[in-house]
Amino acid sequence: IDPSVGVVEVPDKRLDALTAIVKPQRVVPAVTEFVDIAGLVAGASKGEGLGNKFLANIRETDAVLHVVRCFADDNVIHVSGNIDPLRDIEIIDTELALADMATVEKALLRYRRPASAGDKEAKLLVAVLDKCFAQLDQGKPVRALDLSKEEWANLKPFCLITAKPVLYAANVAENGFENNPHLDAVREHAKAEKAEVVAVCASIEAEIADLDDDEKQIFLADLGLSEPGLDRLVHTGY
């Protein structure tokens, strides 16, 4: 029910090189904070499956990291009974869009009257909120709108979830980094909305989590990988 929070140092070889030269008493790397929440179910925007609580957790983040299953395994059940990453993405996107629509509707009810009375600030808000509502009504995210800096600034206090940048983490099998139609489908979807995709294998990440750096590199090299999936996620997101 409650989110799990993990703070990860941003891997940066330049920092190691600078440390070797400067030899500071203390080195403080940049960090990325991950807030891990349970998956949303259909109807979350209306409170299904503790949806309102989970949605509140998402609103507080700077970006959305959407973990999508892109592997088949009879021993790992899927709530929908089969593997279809685009369906899973659509369910989440729909719930987030519905939640944002509710937020926008409430804001429009609040600001339409003062806008009609000539309030300049309210007029600006209503204009951009109308754009958002029309976008969400088509099932499209607010982040895809071509808005001015001023319009984005006006929207910021509303914490619209679909206005946040999104990064897809495609969870694949150990042999699923290549020739994986599920992964290809996610990449095509992300390309259409100008989002990034990072393919990771959760089982590999679990195996290398407790290894030291040298053992980790040997393990990854045997798999044809140059760095852990977590590092690639942090680099892409940062």
PDB file of C-alpha atoms in Angstrom:
ATOM      1  CA  ILE A   1       0.000   0.000   0.000  1.00  0.00           C
ATOM      2  CA  ASP A   2       2.728   2.454   0.957  1.00  0.00           C
ATOM      3  CA  PRO A   3       5.375   3.323  -1.650  1.00  0.00           C
ATOM      4  CA  SER A   4       8.928   2.030  -1.335  1.00  0.00           C
ATOM      5  CA  VAL A   5      11.554   4.736  -1.766  1.00  0.00           C
ATOM      6  CA  GLY A   6      15.057   4.060  -3.034  1.00  0.00           C
ATOM      7  CA  VAL A   7      17.835   6.637  -3.392  1.00  0.00           C
ATOM      8  CA  VAL A   8      20.432   5.772  -6.037  1.00  0.00           C
ATOM      9  CA  GLU A   9      23.711   7.554  -6.719  1.00  0.00           C
ATOM     10  CA  VAL A  10      24.092   8.771 -10.303  1.00  0.00           C
ATOM     11  CA  PRO A  11      26.977   6.758 -11.841  1.00  0.00           C
ATOM     12  CA  ASP A  12      29.489   9.226 -13.268  1.00  0.00           C
ATOM     13  CA  LYS A  13      33.058   8.244 -14.199  1.00  0.00           C
ATOM     14  CA  ARG A  14      33.956  11.926 -14.491  1.00  0.00           C
ATOM     15  CA  LEU A  15      33.403  12.255 -10.750  1.00  0.00           C
ATOM     16  CA  ASP A  16      35.898   9.438 -10.093  1.00  0.00           C
ATOM     17  CA  ALA A  17      38.466  11.146 -12.323  1.00  0.00           C
ATOM     18  CA  LEU A  18      37.974  14.513 -10.623  1.00  0.00           C
ATOM     19  CA  THR A  19      38.210  12.894  -7.194  1.00  0.00           C
ATOM     20  CA  ALA A  20      41.559  11.318  -8.116  1.00  0.00           C
ATOM     21  CA  ILE A  21      42.900  14.734  -9.175  1.00  0.00           C
ATOM     22  CA  VAL A  22      41.459  17.007  -6.498  1.00  0.00           C
ATOM     23  CA  LYS A  23      41.444  14.491  -3.616  1.00  0.00           C
ATOM     24  CA  PRO A  24      38.612  16.191  -1.685  1.00  0.00           C
ATOM     25  CA  GLN A  25      37.826  15.252   1.897  1.00  0.00           C
ATOM     26  CA  ARG A  26      34.308  14.315   0.897  1.00  0.00           C
ATOM     27  CA  VAL A  27      32.592  13.362  -2.354  1.00  0.00           C
ATOM     28  CA  VAL A  28      28.826  13.849  -2.654  1.00  0.00           C
ATOM     29  CA  PRO A  29      27.417  12.449  -5.920  1.00  0.00           C
ATOM     30  CA  ALA A  30      24.105  13.476  -7.443  1.00  0.00           C
ATOM     31  CA  VAL A  31      21.253  11.105  -6.596  1.00  0.00           C
ATOM     32  CA  THR A  32      17.999   9.936  -8.116  1.00  0.00           C
ATOM     33  CA  GLU A  33      15.087   9.044  -5.868  1.00  0.00           C
ATOM     34  CA  PHE A  34      12.767   6.268  -7.038  1.00  0.00           C
ATOM     35  CA  VAL A  35       9.279   6.029  -5.525  1.00  0.00           C
ATOM     36  CA  ASP A  36       8.015   2.513  -6.235  1.00  0.00           C
ATOM     37  CA  ILE A  37       4.232   2.147  -6.123  1.00  0.00           C
ATOM     38  CA  ALA A  38       1.975  -0.808  -6.878  1.00  0.00           C
ATOM     39  CA  GLY A  39       0.533  -1.105 -10.374  1.00  0.00           C
ATOM     40  CA  LEU A  40      -2.718   0.710 -11.090  1.00  0.00           C
ATOM     41  CA  VAL A  41      -5.790  -1.261 -12.122  1.00  0.00           C
ATOM     42  CA  ALA A  42      -8.654  -0.257 -14.408  1.00  0.00           C
ATOM     43  CA  GLY A  43     -10.882   2.114 -12.433  1.00  0.00           C
ATOM     44  CA  ALA A  44      -8.023   3.527 -10.340  1.00  0.00           C
ATOM     45  CA  SER A  45      -9.078   7.072 -11.243  1.00  0.00           C
ATOM     46  CA  LYS A  46     -12.393   6.328  -9.521  1.00  0.00           C
ATOM     47  CA  GLY A  47     -10.774   4.810  -6.460  1.00  0.00           C
ATOM     48  CA  GLU A  48     -10.562   1.160  -7.525  1.00  0.00           C
ATOM     49  CA  GLY A  49      -7.709  -0.757  -5.915  1.00  0.00           C
ATOM     50  CA  LEU A  50      -6.694   2.134  -3.656  1.00  0.00           C
ATOM     51  CA  GLY A  51      -6.229   4.126  -6.845  1.00  0.00           C
ATOM     52  CA  ASN A  52      -6.646   7.560  -5.293  1.00  0.00           C
ATOM     53  CA  LYS A  53      -3.822   6.930  -2.832  1.00  0.00           C
ATOM     54  CA  PHE A  54      -1.482   5.662  -5.544  1.00  0.00           C
ATOM     55  CA  LEU A  55      -2.351   8.550  -7.852  1.00  0.00           C
ATOM     56  CA  ALA A  56      -1.476  11.008  -5.088  1.00  0.00           C
ATOM     57  CA  ASN A  57       1.971   9.413  -4.832  1.00  0.00           C
ATOM     58  CA  ILE A  58       2.531   9.825  -8.578  1.00  0.00           C
ATOM     59  CA  ARG A  59       1.529  13.507  -8.488  1.00  0.00           C
ATOM     60  CA  GLU A  60       4.437  14.265  -6.169  1.00  0.00           C
ATOM     61  CA  THR A  61       7.109  12.970  -8.577  1.00  0.00           C
ATOM     62  CA  ASP A  62       9.097  14.850 -11.230  1.00  0.00           C
ATOM     63  CA  ALA A  63       8.693  12.134 -13.861  1.00  0.00           C
ATOM     64  CA  VAL A  64       6.966   8.793 -14.408  1.00  0.00           C
ATOM     65  CA  LEU A  65       8.995   5.601 -14.815  1.00  0.00           C
ATOM     66  CA  HIS A  66       6.555   3.074 -16.244  1.00  0.00           C
ATOM     67  CA  VAL A  67       7.698  -0.540 -15.776  1.00  0.00           C
ATOM     68  CA  VAL A  68       6.195  -2.726 -18.513  1.00  0.00           C
ATOM     69  CA  ARG A  69       6.382  -6.514 -18.662  1.00  0.00           C
ATOM     70  CA  CYS A  70       7.884  -7.709 -21.953  1.00  0.00           C
ATOM     71  CA  PHE A  71       8.511 -11.405 -21.250  1.00  0.00           C
ATOM     72  CA  ALA A  72       6.420 -14.568 -21.140  1.00  0.00           C
ATOM     73  CA  ASP A  73       6.807 -17.063 -18.292  1.00  0.00           C
ATOM     74  CA  ASP A  74       4.144 -19.555 -17.226  1.00  0.00           C
ATOM     75  CA  ASN A  75       5.570 -19.479 -13.701  1.00  0.00           C
ATOM     76  CA  VAL A  76       4.997 -15.704 -13.376  1.00  0.00           C
ATOM     77  CA  ILE A  77       1.300 -14.910 -13.669  1.00  0.00           C
ATOM     78  CA  HIS A  78      -0.079 -11.748 -15.231  1.00  0.00           C
ATOM     79  CA  VAL A  79      -3.194 -10.165 -13.758  1.00  0.00           C
ATOM     80  CA  SER A  80      -4.789 -10.059 -17.238  1.00  0.00           C
ATOM     81  CA  GLY A  81      -3.883 -13.640 -18.104  1.00  0.00           C
ATOM     82  CA  ASN A  82      -1.574 -12.906 -21.040  1.00  0.00           C
ATOM     83  CA  ILE A  83       1.326 -10.673 -22.060  1.00  0.00           C
ATOM     84  CA  ASP A  84       0.377  -7.521 -23.952  1.00  0.00           C
ATOM     85  CA  PRO A  85       2.542  -4.497 -23.022  1.00  0.00           C
ATOM     86  CA  LEU A  86       0.549  -2.056 -25.162  1.00  0.00           C
ATOM     87  CA  ARG A  87      -2.664  -3.038 -23.392  1.00  0.00           C
ATOM     88  CA  ASP A  88      -0.952  -2.597 -20.036  1.00  0.00           C
ATOM     89  CA  ILE A  89       0.334   0.832 -21.063  1.00  0.00           C
ATOM     90  CA  GLU A  90      -3.116   1.839 -22.305  1.00  0.00           C
ATOM     91  CA  ILE A  91      -4.739   0.885 -18.996  1.00  0.00           C
ATOM     92  CA  ILE A  92      -2.285   3.074 -17.072  1.00  0.00           C
ATOM     93  CA  ASP A  93      -2.484   5.937 -19.557  1.00  0.00           C
ATOM     94  CA  THR A  94      -6.294   5.885 -19.469  1.00  0.00           C
ATOM     95  CA  GLU A  95      -6.419   5.999 -15.683  1.00  0.00           C
ATOM     96  CA  LEU A  96      -3.881   8.819 -15.506  1.00  0.00           C
ATOM     97  CA  ALA A  97      -5.738  10.771 -18.199  1.00  0.00           C
ATOM     98  CA  LEU A  98      -9.069  10.324 -16.378  1.00  0.00           C
ATOM     99  CA  ALA A  99      -7.487  11.476 -13.127  1.00  0.00           C
ATOM    100  CA  ASP A 100      -6.082  14.565 -14.869  1.00  0.00           C
ATOM    101  CA  MET A 101      -9.451  15.270 -16.521  1.00  0.00           C
ATOM    102  CA  ALA A 102     -11.079  15.338 -13.097  1.00  0.00           C
ATOM    103  CA  THR A 103      -8.427  17.788 -11.876  1.00  0.00           C
ATOM    104  CA  VAL A 104      -8.842  20.004 -14.951  1.00  0.00           C
ATOM    105  CA  GLU A 105     -12.650  19.985 -14.668  1.00  0.00           C
ATOM    106  CA  LYS A 106     -12.475  21.145 -11.049  1.00  0.00           C
ATOM    107  CA  ALA A 107     -10.042  23.895 -11.983  1.00  0.00           C
ATOM    108  CA  LEU A 108     -12.249  25.074 -14.859  1.00  0.00           C
ATOM    109  CA  LEU A 109     -15.271  25.264 -12.557  1.00  0.00           C
ATOM    110  CA  ARG A 110     -13.214  27.416 -10.219  1.00  0.00           C
ATOM    111  CA  TYR A 111     -11.731  29.811 -12.786  1.00  0.00           C
ATOM    112  CA  ARG A 112     -14.408  30.195 -15.489  1.00  0.00           C
ATOM    113  CA  ARG A 113     -16.462  32.704 -13.490  1.00  0.00           C
ATOM    114  CA  PRO A 114     -13.587  35.087 -12.639  1.00  0.00           C
ATOM    115  CA  ALA A 115     -12.334  34.716 -16.249  1.00  0.00           C
ATOM    116  CA  SER A 116     -15.767  35.783 -17.521  1.00  0.00           C
ATOM    117  CA  ALA A 117     -15.640  38.732 -15.130  1.00  0.00           C
ATOM    118  CA  GLY A 118     -12.421  39.952 -16.765  1.00  0.00           C
ATOM    119  CA  ASP A 119      -9.738  38.504 -14.471  1.00  0.00           C
ATOM    120  CA  LYS A 120      -6.665  38.342 -16.760  1.00  0.00           C
ATOM    121  CA  GLU A 121      -4.898  35.605 -14.785  1.00  0.00           C
ATOM    122  CA  ALA A 122      -8.046  33.471 -14.737  1.00  0.00           C
ATOM    123  CA  LYS A 123      -8.455  33.958 -18.500  1.00  0.00           C
ATOM    124  CA  LEU A 124      -4.960  32.633 -19.119  1.00  0.00           C
ATOM    125  CA  LEU A 125      -5.604  29.634 -16.880  1.00  0.00           C
ATOM    126  CA  VAL A 126      -8.934  28.799 -18.519  1.00  0.00           C
ATOM    127  CA  ALA A 127      -7.354  29.019 -21.982  1.00  0.00           C
ATOM    128  CA  VAL A 128      -4.600  26.511 -21.193  1.00  0.00           C
ATOM    129  CA  LEU A 129      -6.906  24.261 -19.143  1.00  0.00           C
ATOM    130  CA  ASP A 130      -9.304  24.073 -22.094  1.00  0.00           C
ATOM    131  CA  LYS A 131      -6.406  22.874 -24.252  1.00  0.00           C
ATOM    132  CA  CYS A 132      -5.569  20.237 -21.662  1.00  0.00           C
ATOM    133  CA  PHE A 133      -9.146  19.023 -21.401  1.00  0.00           C
ATOM    134  CA  ALA A 134      -9.468  18.657 -25.182  1.00  0.00           C
ATOM    135  CA  GLN A 135      -6.181  16.709 -25.270  1.00  0.00           C
ATOM    136  CA  LEU A 136      -7.146  14.398 -22.414  1.00  0.00           C
ATOM    137  CA  ASP A 137     -10.600  13.857 -23.893  1.00  0.00           C
ATOM    138  CA  GLN A 138      -8.858  12.302 -26.899  1.00  0.00           C
ATOM    139  CA  GLY A 139      -6.886   9.996 -24.607  1.00  0.00           C
ATOM    140  CA  LYS A 140      -3.642  11.876 -25.241  1.00  0.00           C
ATOM    141  CA  PRO A 141      -1.196  13.046 -22.548  1.00  0.00           C
ATOM    142  CA  VAL A 142      -0.809  16.719 -21.690  1.00  0.00           C
ATOM    143  CA  ARG A 143       2.970  16.464 -22.212  1.00  0.00           C
ATOM    144  CA  ALA A 144       2.329  16.053 -25.963  1.00  0.00           C
ATOM    145  CA  LEU A 145       0.821  19.556 -26.190  1.00  0.00           C
ATOM    146  CA  ASP A 146       2.847  22.338 -27.783  1.00  0.00           C
ATOM    147  CA  LEU A 147       2.569  24.963 -25.058  1.00  0.00           C
ATOM    148  CA  SER A 148       4.534  28.123 -24.303  1.00  0.00           C
ATOM    149  CA  LYS A 149       6.784  28.436 -21.239  1.00  0.00           C
ATOM    150  CA  GLU A 150       4.159  30.678 -19.659  1.00  0.00           C
ATOM    151  CA  GLU A 151       1.424  28.088 -20.222  1.00  0.00           C
ATOM    152  CA  TRP A 152       3.552  25.302 -18.722  1.00  0.00           C
ATOM    153  CA  ALA A 153       4.250  27.536 -15.724  1.00  0.00           C
ATOM    154  CA  ASN A 154       0.511  28.154 -15.282  1.00  0.00           C
ATOM    155  CA  LEU A 155      -0.143  24.408 -15.276  1.00  0.00           C
ATOM    156  CA  LYS A 156       2.556  23.517 -12.764  1.00  0.00           C
ATOM    157  CA  PRO A 157       0.451  24.072  -9.582  1.00  0.00           C
ATOM    158  CA  PHE A 158      -2.122  21.510 -10.799  1.00  0.00           C
ATOM    159  CA  CYS A 159       0.451  18.667 -10.771  1.00  0.00           C
ATOM    160  CA  LEU A 160      -1.062  16.976 -13.823  1.00  0.00           C
ATOM    161  CA  ILE A 161       0.353  13.470 -14.058  1.00  0.00           C
ATOM    162  CA  THR A 162       0.259  13.226 -17.856  1.00  0.00           C
ATOM    163  CA  ALA A 163       2.195  16.486 -18.101  1.00  0.00           C
ATOM    164  CA  LYS A 164       5.207  14.772 -16.532  1.00  0.00           C
ATOM    165  CA  PRO A 165       7.891  13.252 -18.758  1.00  0.00           C
ATOM    166  CA  VAL A 166       7.687   9.452 -18.983  1.00  0.00           C
ATOM    167  CA  LEU A 167      10.374   6.787 -19.282  1.00  0.00           C
ATOM    168  CA  TYR A 168       9.470   3.172 -20.040  1.00  0.00           C
ATOM    169  CA  ALA A 169      11.418   0.400 -18.332  1.00  0.00           C
ATOM    170  CA  ALA A 170      10.784  -2.734 -20.392  1.00  0.00           C
ATOM    171  CA  ASN A 171      11.273  -5.760 -18.153  1.00  0.00           C
ATOM    172  CA  VAL A 172      12.613  -8.517 -20.424  1.00  0.00           C
ATOM    173  CA  ALA A 173      13.894 -12.076 -20.003  1.00  0.00           C
ATOM    174  CA  GLU A 174      17.643 -12.728 -20.005  1.00  0.00           C
ATOM    175  CA  ASN A 175      17.476 -13.487 -23.725  1.00  0.00           C
ATOM    176  CA  GLY A 176      14.876 -10.797 -24.439  1.00  0.00           C
ATOM    177  CA  PHE A 177      17.067  -7.813 -25.298  1.00  0.00           C
ATOM    178  CA  GLU A 178      17.016  -8.682 -29.011  1.00  0.00           C
ATOM    179  CA  ASN A 179      14.334 -10.095 -31.343  1.00  0.00           C
ATOM    180  CA  ASN A 180      11.639  -9.371 -28.773  1.00  0.00           C
ATOM    181  CA  PRO A 181       8.317  -8.313 -30.385  1.00  0.00           C
ATOM    182  CA  HIS A 182       6.988  -7.093 -27.023  1.00  0.00           C
ATOM    183  CA  LEU A 183      10.000  -4.808 -26.584  1.00  0.00           C
ATOM    184  CA  ASP A 184       9.711  -3.628 -30.197  1.00  0.00           C
ATOM    185  CA  ALA A 185       6.043  -2.733 -29.619  1.00  0.00           C
ATOM    186  CA  VAL A 186       6.913  -0.639 -26.564  1.00  0.00           C
ATOM    187  CA  ARG A 187       9.672   1.150 -28.484  1.00  0.00           C
ATOM    188  CA  GLU A 188       7.275   2.031 -31.308  1.00  0.00           C
ATOM    189  CA  HIS A 189       4.711   3.330 -28.815  1.00  0.00           C
ATOM    190  CA  ALA A 190       7.340   5.409 -27.005  1.00  0.00           C
ATOM    191  CA  LYS A 191       8.671   6.817 -30.260  1.00  0.00           C
ATOM    192  CA  ALA A 192       5.213   8.135 -31.128  1.00  0.00           C
ATOM    193  CA  GLU A 193       5.080  10.159 -27.905  1.00  0.00           C
ATOM    194  CA  LYS A 194       8.772  11.109 -27.901  1.00  0.00           C
ATOM    195  CA  ALA A 195       9.547   9.025 -24.822  1.00  0.00           C
ATOM    196  CA  GLU A 196      12.570   6.878 -23.982  1.00  0.00           C
ATOM    197  CA  VAL A 197      12.713   3.099 -23.426  1.00  0.00           C
ATOM    198  CA  VAL A 198      15.302   1.245 -21.368  1.00  0.00           C
ATOM    199  CA  ALA A 199      15.271  -2.554 -21.521  1.00  0.00           C
ATOM    200  CA  VAL A 200      16.172  -4.215 -18.219  1.00  0.00           C
ATOM    201  CA  CYS A 201      16.039  -7.756 -16.887  1.00  0.00           C
ATOM    202  CA  ALA A 202      14.849  -7.819 -13.289  1.00  0.00           C
ATOM    203  CA  SER A 203      16.227 -11.318 -12.700  1.00  0.00           C
ATOM    204  CA  ILE A 204      19.713 -10.219 -13.827  1.00  0.00           C
ATOM    205  CA  GLU A 205      19.521  -7.106 -11.651  1.00  0.00           C
ATOM    206  CA  ALA A 206      18.611  -9.278  -8.661  1.00  0.00           C
ATOM    207  CA  GLU A 207      21.604 -11.560  -9.304  1.00  0.00           C
ATOM    208  CA  ILE A 208      24.171  -8.770  -9.539  1.00  0.00           C
ATOM    209  CA  ALA A 209      22.785  -6.611  -6.734  1.00  0.00           C
ATOM    210  CA  ASP A 210      25.120  -8.088  -4.098  1.00  0.00           C
ATOM    211  CA  LEU A 211      28.219  -8.522  -6.290  1.00  0.00           C
ATOM    212  CA  ASP A 212      31.240  -6.253  -5.971  1.00  0.00           C
ATOM    213  CA  ASP A 213      32.145  -4.053  -8.961  1.00  0.00           C
ATOM    214  CA  ASP A 214      34.701  -6.450 -10.507  1.00  0.00           C
ATOM    215  CA  GLU A 215      32.421  -9.486 -10.247  1.00  0.00           C
ATOM    216  CA  LYS A 216      29.534  -7.416 -11.586  1.00  0.00           C
ATOM    217  CA  GLN A 217      31.489  -6.403 -14.696  1.00  0.00           C
ATOM    218  CA  ILE A 218      32.536  -9.999 -15.392  1.00  0.00           C
ATOM    219  CA  PHE A 219      28.933 -11.179 -14.996  1.00  0.00           C
ATOM    220  CA  LEU A 220      27.625  -8.457 -17.331  1.00  0.00           C
ATOM    221  CA  ALA A 221      30.365  -9.071 -19.908  1.00  0.00           C
ATOM    222  CA  ASP A 222      29.378 -12.754 -20.074  1.00  0.00           C
ATOM    223  CA  LEU A 223      25.854 -11.590 -20.943  1.00  0.00           C
ATOM    224  CA  GLY A 224      27.081  -9.086 -23.530  1.00  0.00           C
ATOM    225  CA  LEU A 225      26.097  -6.076 -21.402  1.00  0.00           C
ATOM    226  CA  SER A 226      28.300  -3.096 -20.526  1.00  0.00           C
ATOM    227  CA  GLU A 227      26.515  -1.758 -17.435  1.00  0.00           C
ATOM    228  CA  PRO A 228      23.660  -2.718 -15.094  1.00  0.00           C
ATOM    229  CA  GLY A 229      20.104  -1.884 -16.061  1.00  0.00           C
ATOM    230  CA  LEU A 230      19.785   0.371 -13.016  1.00  0.00           C
ATOM    231  CA  ASP A 231      22.708   2.499 -14.199  1.00  0.00           C
ATOM    232  CA  ARG A 232      21.161   2.806 -17.670  1.00  0.00           C
ATOM    233  CA  LEU A 233      17.836   3.825 -16.129  1.00  0.00           C
ATOM    234  CA  VAL A 234      19.496   6.482 -13.960  1.00  0.00           C
ATOM    235  CA  HIS A 235      21.529   7.868 -16.859  1.00  0.00           C
ATOM    236  CA  THR A 236      18.515   8.062 -19.148  1.00  0.00           C
ATOM    237  CA  GLY A 237      16.259   9.565 -16.509  1.00  0.00           C
ATOM    238  CA  TYR A 238      18.829  12.019 -15.184  1.00  0.00           C
TER     239      TYR A 238
END
